[in-house]
Amino acid sequence: HDVIIISVPAFLKLENELTSIFGSAGENILQIIGEAAGGESAKRIAHVENTEADVRTIFNSVSKWGFGKYELVELDPDGYVKFKLHNNPLFVSQDKSNLGLTAQTKISNHYFLIGFYKGYFSMIFNGTTVCKETKCVNNGYEFCEFEIKKLS
C-alpha cells in the first residue's frame, strides 16, 4: 500500500500552522483531510461489517499499529459508536518542548482524528455520520472519548 509517514511533532506543527493561519477554516481542512483518509481506510477492509465483533476486531488491529489503544464503550450497528482512545500519540503534554513546539502552541481538539473517524464510520454505517470528541487528554482526562452517530 502507498503510505505517507509523518512524525508526531511534524504533524502537530502542521496542524498548528493550519489553525494559526486559517483559524476555523484550518480546523475544517484538517477534518476534511481526515474524513477522506478514514473513508479510504474503510474501503480497504470492505468485508468488515458494523457488528460488535467486527468493530472490536478493527480496534484490536489498530491498537497494534502503535496509534493508541482503542476501547469500545457502546455500539449500535444501526449507526452509533462510542469508544475511548488511550495513549493517544497526538497528546500534547504541558511541556511541549520535547516535541519542538513552543509554549504558545495551541492544543488542538484532534480535528484530523474527528474527520478520520467520521469518514471511517460513514463507510462502515453506509451513510453520513457526525463525530464528537467528548473527552480529551489535552483537557485533563485520562483518555480521549469519541461518539459517532449516523445521520437519519
XYZ file of N, CA, C and O in Angstrom:
608
model
N 0.835 -1.191 0.000
C 0.000 0.000 0.000
C 0.878 1.252 0.000
O 1.920 1.290 0.640
N 0.415 2.271 -0.667
C 1.113 3.546 -0.647
C 0.790 4.264 0.648
O -0.372 4.338 1.052
N 1.813 4.766 1.312
C 1.607 5.477 2.573
C 2.521 6.686 2.639
O 3.539 6.750 1.959
N 2.119 7.621 3.462
C 2.960 8.762 3.804
C 3.149 8.701 5.304
O 2.185 8.606 6.060
N 4.404 8.742 5.725
C 4.700 8.699 7.149
C 5.165 10.079 7.577
O 6.018 10.682 6.937
N 4.577 10.564 8.652
C 4.941 11.866 9.192
C 5.080 11.710 10.701
O 4.265 11.039 11.332
N 6.100 12.303 11.265
C 6.302 12.187 12.710
C 5.233 12.981 13.451
O 4.634 13.921 12.911
N 4.999 12.605 14.703
C 4.006 13.325 15.526
C 4.387 14.796 15.662
O 3.528 15.665 15.453
N 5.634 15.145 15.985
C 5.962 16.578 16.073
C 5.708 17.325 14.764
O 5.186 18.440 14.776
N 6.038 16.701 13.632
C 5.807 17.351 12.343
C 4.313 17.528 12.097
O 3.865 18.578 11.615
N 3.516 16.518 12.433
C 2.064 16.615 12.252
C 1.487 17.718 13.133
O 0.663 18.512 12.684
N 1.934 17.770 14.395
C 1.418 18.793 15.304
C 1.808 20.199 14.843
O 1.022 21.139 14.963
N 3.006 20.340 14.306
C 3.417 21.644 13.766
C 2.565 22.017 12.558
O 2.133 23.162 12.419
N 2.311 21.053 11.685
C 1.455 21.282 10.522
C 0.061 21.711 10.966
O -0.500 22.688 10.457
N -0.480 20.969 11.917
C -1.811 21.284 12.446
C -1.833 22.679 13.054
O -2.753 23.468 12.816
N -0.810 23.013 13.826
C -0.737 24.315 14.461
C -0.646 25.433 13.423
O -1.306 26.473 13.553
N 0.154 25.232 12.382
C 0.280 26.248 11.329
C -1.046 26.461 10.603
O -1.444 27.589 10.343
N -1.714 25.373 10.255
C -3.003 25.498 9.566
C -4.017 26.277 10.398
O -4.716 27.144 9.888
N -4.098 25.949 11.689
C -5.092 26.622 12.531
C -4.678 28.047 12.878
O -5.530 28.919 13.014
N -3.374 28.308 13.000
C -2.962 29.678 13.318
C -3.107 30.595 12.105
O -3.436 31.772 12.252
N -2.909 30.084 10.905
C -3.041 30.901 9.696
C -4.499 31.039 9.268
O -4.964 32.130 8.950
N -5.228 29.925 9.276
C -6.576 29.919 8.723
C -7.687 29.861 9.766
O -8.864 29.892 9.412
N -7.340 29.738 11.046
C -8.356 29.678 12.101
C -9.266 28.481 11.945
O -8.804 27.369 11.682
N -10.575 28.716 12.060
C -11.524 27.600 11.977
C -11.521 26.965 10.588
O -11.847 25.787 10.453
N -11.128 27.707 9.557
C -11.008 27.104 8.225
C -9.900 26.048 8.228
O -10.026 25.009 7.574
N -8.811 26.285 8.972
C -7.757 25.296 9.104
C -8.256 24.046 9.800
O -7.900 22.918 9.427
N -9.104 24.232 10.812
C -9.711 23.096 11.508
C -10.568 22.292 10.534
O -10.542 21.056 10.532
N -11.328 22.993 9.698
C -12.170 22.323 8.705
C -11.323 21.569 7.683
O -11.685 20.463 7.279
N -10.214 22.166 7.259
C -9.315 21.492 6.316
C -8.815 20.180 6.916
O -8.823 19.138 6.256
N -8.382 20.223 8.181
C -7.896 19.014 8.841
C -8.989 17.951 8.918
O -8.730 16.762 8.704
N -10.227 18.359 9.214
C -11.321 17.388 9.280
C -11.625 16.796 7.911
O -11.865 15.589 7.787
N -11.591 17.624 6.872
C -11.861 17.125 5.517
C -10.785 16.133 5.089
O -11.088 15.071 4.527
N -9.519 16.458 5.368
C -8.424 15.540 5.043
C -8.580 14.237 5.828
O -8.427 13.135 5.284
N -8.900 14.348 7.114
C -9.108 13.164 7.944
C -10.268 12.319 7.447
O -10.179 11.082 7.404
N -11.347 12.978 7.043
C -12.525 12.253 6.562
C -12.193 11.457 5.301
O -12.601 10.301 5.158
N -11.438 12.057 4.395
C -11.037 11.344 3.179
C -10.161 10.147 3.524
O -10.341 9.048 2.980
N -9.222 10.349 4.450
C -8.339 9.250 4.869
C -9.127 8.136 5.542
O -8.881 6.945 5.305
N -10.074 8.492 6.380
C -10.900 7.489 7.062
C -11.744 6.685 6.094
O -11.858 5.459 6.212
N -12.349 7.374 5.124
C -13.150 6.676 4.122
C -12.326 5.708 3.300
O -12.735 4.576 3.034
N -11.118 6.151 2.901
C -10.228 5.275 2.131
C -9.785 4.075 2.966
O -9.683 2.962 2.460
N -9.511 4.297 4.246
C -9.112 3.189 5.126
C -10.228 2.163 5.246
O -9.974 0.958 5.228
N -11.460 2.634 5.366
C -12.597 1.710 5.492
C -12.795 0.919 4.199
O -13.145 -0.267 4.248
N -12.556 1.540 3.063
C -12.706 0.836 1.778
C -11.736 -0.334 1.674
O -12.034 -1.339 1.047
N -10.563 -0.197 2.286
C -9.539 -1.255 2.206
C -9.945 -2.505 2.972
O -9.385 -3.567 2.756
N -10.891 -2.356 3.874
C -11.379 -3.526 4.615
C -12.884 -3.656 4.403
O -13.666 -3.822 5.325
N -13.304 -3.584 3.166
C -14.715 -3.548 2.790
C -15.505 -4.758 3.274
O -16.718 -4.686 3.416
N -14.827 -5.866 3.551
C -15.524 -7.068 4.000
C -16.000 -6.968 5.452
O -16.793 -7.766 5.906
N -15.516 -5.966 6.183
C -15.892 -5.801 7.585
C -17.251 -5.122 7.664
O -17.525 -4.174 6.953
N -18.085 -5.625 8.552
C -19.410 -5.034 8.739
C -19.435 -4.280 10.061
O -18.443 -4.203 10.755
N -20.577 -3.748 10.392
C -20.689 -2.926 11.593
C -21.170 -3.723 12.802
O -21.830 -3.178 13.673
N -20.850 -4.997 12.860
C -21.210 -5.780 14.026
C -20.228 -5.495 15.153
O -19.108 -5.041 14.916
N -20.619 -5.768 16.359
C -19.747 -5.518 17.507
C -18.447 -6.312 17.386
O -17.367 -5.791 17.645
N -18.538 -7.559 16.949
C -17.326 -8.385 16.805
C -16.372 -7.778 15.781
O -15.161 -7.739 15.999
N -16.913 -7.287 14.659
C -16.067 -6.688 13.627
C -15.416 -5.405 14.122
O -14.231 -5.170 13.874
N -16.165 -4.562 14.813
C -15.606 -3.306 15.322
C -14.536 -3.599 16.368
O -13.477 -2.976 16.382
N -14.781 -4.581 17.239
C -13.760 -4.966 18.227
C -12.494 -5.474 17.530
O -11.381 -5.161 17.943
N -12.655 -6.246 16.461
C -11.512 -6.744 15.703
C -10.729 -5.586 15.097
O -9.495 -5.563 15.144
N -11.442 -4.618 14.535
C -10.794 -3.433 13.962
C -10.017 -2.696 15.043
O -8.845 -2.345 14.862
N -10.647 -2.447 16.193
C -9.984 -1.715 17.271
C -8.758 -2.469 17.777
O -7.726 -1.863 18.055
N -8.852 -3.791 17.900
C -7.700 -4.580 18.334
C -6.564 -4.486 17.321
O -5.399 -4.373 17.689
N -6.900 -4.526 16.038
C -5.880 -4.420 14.992
C -5.217 -3.058 15.017
O -3.993 -2.948 14.987
N -6.016 -1.998 15.065
C -5.483 -0.635 15.059
C -4.628 -0.396 16.298
O -3.601 0.287 16.229
N -5.009 -0.972 17.417
C -4.236 -0.801 18.648
C -2.824 -1.365 18.503
O -1.899 -0.886 19.135
N -2.651 -2.348 17.643
C -1.333 -2.960 17.420
C -0.445 -2.107 16.522
O 0.745 -2.337 16.435
N -1.013 -1.096 15.853
C -0.247 -0.252 14.944
C 0.514 0.834 15.674
O 1.249 1.594 15.056
N 0.320 0.952 16.986
C 1.023 1.976 17.741
C 0.307 3.309 17.782
O 0.883 4.319 18.156
N -0.942 3.331 17.375
C -1.691 4.576 17.388
C -2.697 4.580 18.536
O -3.890 4.787 18.349
N -2.200 4.289 19.725
C -3.068 4.266 20.893
C -3.785 2.940 21.048
O -3.691 2.044 20.208
N -4.513 2.827 22.142
C -5.292 1.619 22.424
C -6.773 1.998 22.413
O -7.195 2.898 23.124
N -7.524 1.311 21.589
C -8.947 1.597 21.426
C -9.776 0.693 22.328
O -9.525 -0.500 22.399
N -10.771 1.287 22.965
C -11.682 0.541 23.839
C -13.117 0.864 23.430
O -13.563 2.007 23.543
N -13.838 -0.143 22.946
C -15.229 0.033 22.556
C -16.080 0.188 23.809
O -16.027 -0.648 24.706
N -16.866 1.262 23.871
C -17.744 1.518 25.008
C -19.171 1.111 24.669
O -19.841 0.446 25.454
N -19.629 1.490 23.477
C -21.007 1.209 23.087
C -21.100 1.155 21.572
O -20.426 1.914 20.875
N -21.938 0.255 21.064
C -22.137 0.146 19.621
C -23.575 -0.218 19.324
O -24.121 -1.163 19.898
N -24.192 0.545 18.439
C -25.477 0.199 17.855
C -25.211 -0.002 16.367
O -24.863 0.960 15.672
N -25.321 -1.229 15.873
C -24.996 -1.499 14.466
C -25.782 -0.654 13.470
O -25.400 -0.553 12.312
N -26.868 -0.029 13.925
C -27.653 0.818 13.031
C -27.070 2.223 12.894
O -27.626 3.047 12.171
N -25.970 2.514 13.622
C -25.343 3.798 13.377
C -24.894 4.595 14.573
O -24.974 5.825 14.567
N -24.363 3.954 15.593
C -23.819 4.695 16.736
C -22.647 3.912 17.317
O -22.722 2.695 17.487
N -21.567 4.620 17.607
C -20.433 4.001 18.285
C -19.818 5.026 19.231
O -19.762 6.219 18.930
N -19.425 4.537 20.387
C -18.721 5.350 21.376
C -17.498 4.549 21.793
O -17.606 3.355 22.082
N -16.325 5.204 21.793
C -15.111 4.496 22.176
C -14.130 5.436 22.846
O -14.216 6.653 22.722
N -13.193 4.819 23.561
C -12.113 5.547 24.220
C -10.824 5.271 23.469
O -10.607 4.162 22.984
N -9.991 6.294 23.408
C -8.657 6.154 22.835
C -7.660 6.442 23.941
O -7.543 7.565 24.413
N -6.969 5.392 24.389
C -5.935 5.513 25.417
C -4.580 5.683 24.731
O -4.362 5.174 23.638
N -3.660 6.363 25.386
C -2.298 6.555 24.863
C -2.301 7.199 23.481
O -1.562 6.793 22.587
N -3.134 8.209 23.312
C -3.228 8.929 22.048
C -1.878 9.558 21.716
O -1.376 10.374 22.477
N -1.276 9.202 20.587
C 0.028 9.767 20.256
C -0.031 11.259 19.938
O 0.997 11.918 19.905
N -1.205 11.809 19.717
C -1.345 13.235 19.452
C -1.570 14.045 20.723
O -1.859 15.226 20.666
N -1.408 13.388 21.868
C -1.478 14.107 23.138
C -0.320 15.083 23.221
O 0.821 14.741 22.945
N -0.622 16.309 23.592
C 0.403 17.341 23.728
C 0.567 17.631 25.208
O -0.325 18.187 25.842
N 1.704 17.219 25.768
C 1.957 17.458 27.189
C 2.128 18.949 27.435
O 2.329 19.728 26.512
N 2.045 19.341 28.686
C 2.254 20.743 29.023
C 3.670 21.179 28.657
O 3.911 22.323 28.333
N 4.620 20.230 28.702
C 5.984 20.523 28.268
C 6.078 20.176 26.788
O 6.381 19.057 26.410
N 5.775 21.146 25.951
C 5.738 20.916 24.510
C 7.125 20.960 23.889
O 7.286 20.628 22.729
N 8.120 21.364 24.669
C 9.464 21.494 24.117
C 10.012 20.155 23.640
O 10.818 20.106 22.714
N 9.548 19.048 24.251
C 10.021 17.734 23.811
C 9.549 17.405 22.398
O 10.059 16.501 21.762
N 8.569 18.152 21.896
C 8.092 17.971 20.533
C 8.592 19.077 19.609
O 8.189 19.165 18.456
N 9.431 19.954 20.132
C 9.915 21.060 19.329
C 8.896 22.164 19.155
O 8.976 22.954 18.223
N 7.898 22.209 20.044
C 6.851 23.224 19.969
C 7.057 24.249 21.069
O 7.639 23.957 22.099
N 6.543 25.432 20.858
C 6.657 26.471 21.873
C 5.503 26.373 22.855
O 4.497 25.709 22.591
N 5.627 27.050 23.983
C 4.569 27.051 24.994
C 3.286 27.664 24.447
O 2.195 27.368 24.935
N 3.392 28.500 23.415
C 2.211 29.144 22.840
C 1.465 28.262 21.839
O 0.399 28.624 21.364
N 2.039 27.102 21.509
C 1.394 26.224 20.541
C 0.018 25.813 21.057
O -0.135 25.359 22.180
N -0.977 26.007 20.215
C -2.355 25.678 20.580
C -2.508 24.165 20.729
O -1.999 23.399 19.913
N -3.214 23.758 21.763
C -3.552 22.340 21.931
C -4.857 22.113 21.180
O -5.873 22.731 21.473
N -4.822 21.236 20.202
C -5.986 21.064 19.323
C -7.031 20.138 19.915
O -6.827 19.509 20.945
N -8.128 20.061 19.225
C -9.192 19.131 19.558
C -9.163 17.916 18.649
O -10.181 17.298 18.424
N -7.997 17.605 18.092
C -7.843 16.428 17.236
C -8.759 16.479 16.013
O -9.481 15.538 15.719
N -8.696 17.580 15.293
C -9.569 17.768 14.130
C -9.366 16.683 13.072
O -10.330 16.204 12.483
N -8.111 16.299 12.843
C -7.846 15.251 11.861
C -8.500 13.940 12.301
O -9.143 13.253 11.507
N -8.334 13.577 13.574
C -8.918 12.321 14.067
C -10.439 12.345 13.977
O -11.057 11.347 13.600
N -11.041 13.462 14.325
C -12.504 13.576 14.238
C -12.947 13.323 12.800
O -13.890 12.570 12.543
N -12.250 13.944 11.847
C -12.575 13.709 10.443
C -12.343 12.269 10.032
O -13.163 11.680 9.324
N -11.221 11.691 10.492
C -10.913 10.300 10.155
C -12.026 9.372 10.625
O -12.514 8.538 9.861
N -12.432 9.521 11.877
C -13.482 8.644 12.411
C -14.803 8.873 11.695
O -15.550 7.929 11.432
N -15.094 10.114 11.367
C -16.328 10.427 10.630
C -16.322 9.716 9.276
O -17.300 9.063 8.904
N -15.221 9.831 8.534
C -15.132 9.180 7.232
C -15.147 7.669 7.331
O -15.818 6.988 6.550
N -14.433 7.145 8.321
C -14.354 5.697 8.500
C -15.731 5.105 8.801
O -16.178 4.167 8.144
N -16.405 5.681 9.803
C -17.691 5.106 10.202
C -18.814 5.460 9.239
O -19.829 4.767 9.194
N -18.649 6.501 8.417
C -19.623 6.748 7.353
C -19.635 5.567 6.384
O -20.692 5.154 5.904
N -18.446 5.026 6.096
C -18.363 3.857 5.223
C -18.899 2.604 5.921
O -19.636 1.829 5.333
N -18.541 2.419 7.178
C -18.974 1.232 7.927
C -20.495 1.227 8.103
O -21.150 0.200 7.943
N -21.064 2.411 8.425
C -22.508 2.514 8.660
C -23.291 2.808 7.385
O -24.506 2.944 7.411
N -22.575 2.941 6.257
C -23.215 3.172 4.964
C -24.115 4.411 4.974
O -25.275 4.355 4.590
N -23.566 5.513 5.454
C -24.303 6.775 5.476
C -23.490 7.855 6.153
O -22.479 7.580 6.797
N -23.920 9.076 6.028
C -23.207 10.212 6.612
C -23.258 10.156 8.137
O -24.298 9.860 8.720
N -22.134 10.446 8.770
C -22.059 10.446 10.230
C -21.557 11.800 10.740
O -21.005 12.590 9.990
N -21.752 12.013 12.025
C -21.142 13.137 12.734
C -20.294 12.534 13.850
O -20.605 11.467 14.376
N -19.206 13.217 14.173
C -18.304 12.737 15.211
C -18.049 13.862 16.190
O -17.827 15.005 15.791
N -18.071 13.515 17.462
C -17.808 14.492 18.506
C -16.801 13.898 19.492
O -16.942 12.751 19.914
N -15.785 14.686 19.824
C -14.843 14.275 20.868
C -15.426 14.761 22.191
O -15.537 15.961 22.423
N -15.827 13.831 23.045
C -16.499 14.193 24.300
C -15.534 14.348 25.466
O -15.865 15.007 26.447
N -14.368 13.719 25.367
C -13.321 13.854 26.385
C -11.982 13.876 25.672
O -11.809 13.222 24.648
N -11.011 14.621 26.250
C -9.718 14.758 25.590
C -8.603 14.796 26.633
O -8.709 15.519 27.631
N -7.542 14.042 26.375
C -6.393 14.058 27.281
C -5.777 15.449 27.350
O -5.214 15.824 28.379
N -5.887 16.214 26.275
C -5.350 17.572 26.274
C -6.123 18.507 27.207
O -5.688 19.619 27.465
N -7.275 18.034 27.698
C -8.077 18.812 28.649
C -8.116 18.167 30.026
O -9.017 18.435 30.820
N -7.166 17.269 30.303
C -7.033 16.703 31.640
C -7.648 15.332 31.863
O -7.527 14.784 32.951
N -8.314 14.766 30.882
C -8.883 13.425 31.035
C -7.788 12.373 30.849
O -6.746 12.646 30.266
N -8.038 11.153 31.305
C -7.057 10.074 31.177
C -7.070 9.444 29.785
O -6.197 8.650 29.456
N -8.048 9.782 28.964
C -8.201 9.222 27.626
C -9.012 10.197 26.786
O -9.610 11.135 27.318
N -9.013 9.968 25.485
C -9.907 10.693 24.592
C -11.126 9.804 24.360
O -11.001 8.580 24.304
N -12.283 10.418 24.254
C -13.501 9.652 24.005
C -14.237 10.280 22.830
O -14.336 11.506 22.738
N -14.700 9.427 21.927
C -15.379 9.883 20.728
C -16.738 9.208 20.601
O -16.887 8.033 20.934
N -17.702 9.965 20.075
C -19.031 9.430 19.748
C -19.282 9.717 18.283
O -19.084 10.835 17.810
N -19.724 8.684 17.555
C -20.060 8.828 16.151
C -21.497 8.387 15.974
O -21.886 7.318 16.438
N -22.291 9.241 15.306
C -23.705 8.927 15.051
C -23.993 9.047 13.569
O -23.555 10.000 12.913
N -24.750 8.101 13.056
C -25.207 8.157 11.674
C -26.399 9.112 11.610
O -27.301 9.063 12.452
N -26.364 9.999 10.618
C -27.479 10.911 10.428
C -28.629 10.173 9.751
O -28.406 9.282 8.925
N -29.836 10.543 10.088
C -31.021 9.871 9.508
C -31.142 10.096 8.035
O -30.792 11.069 7.489
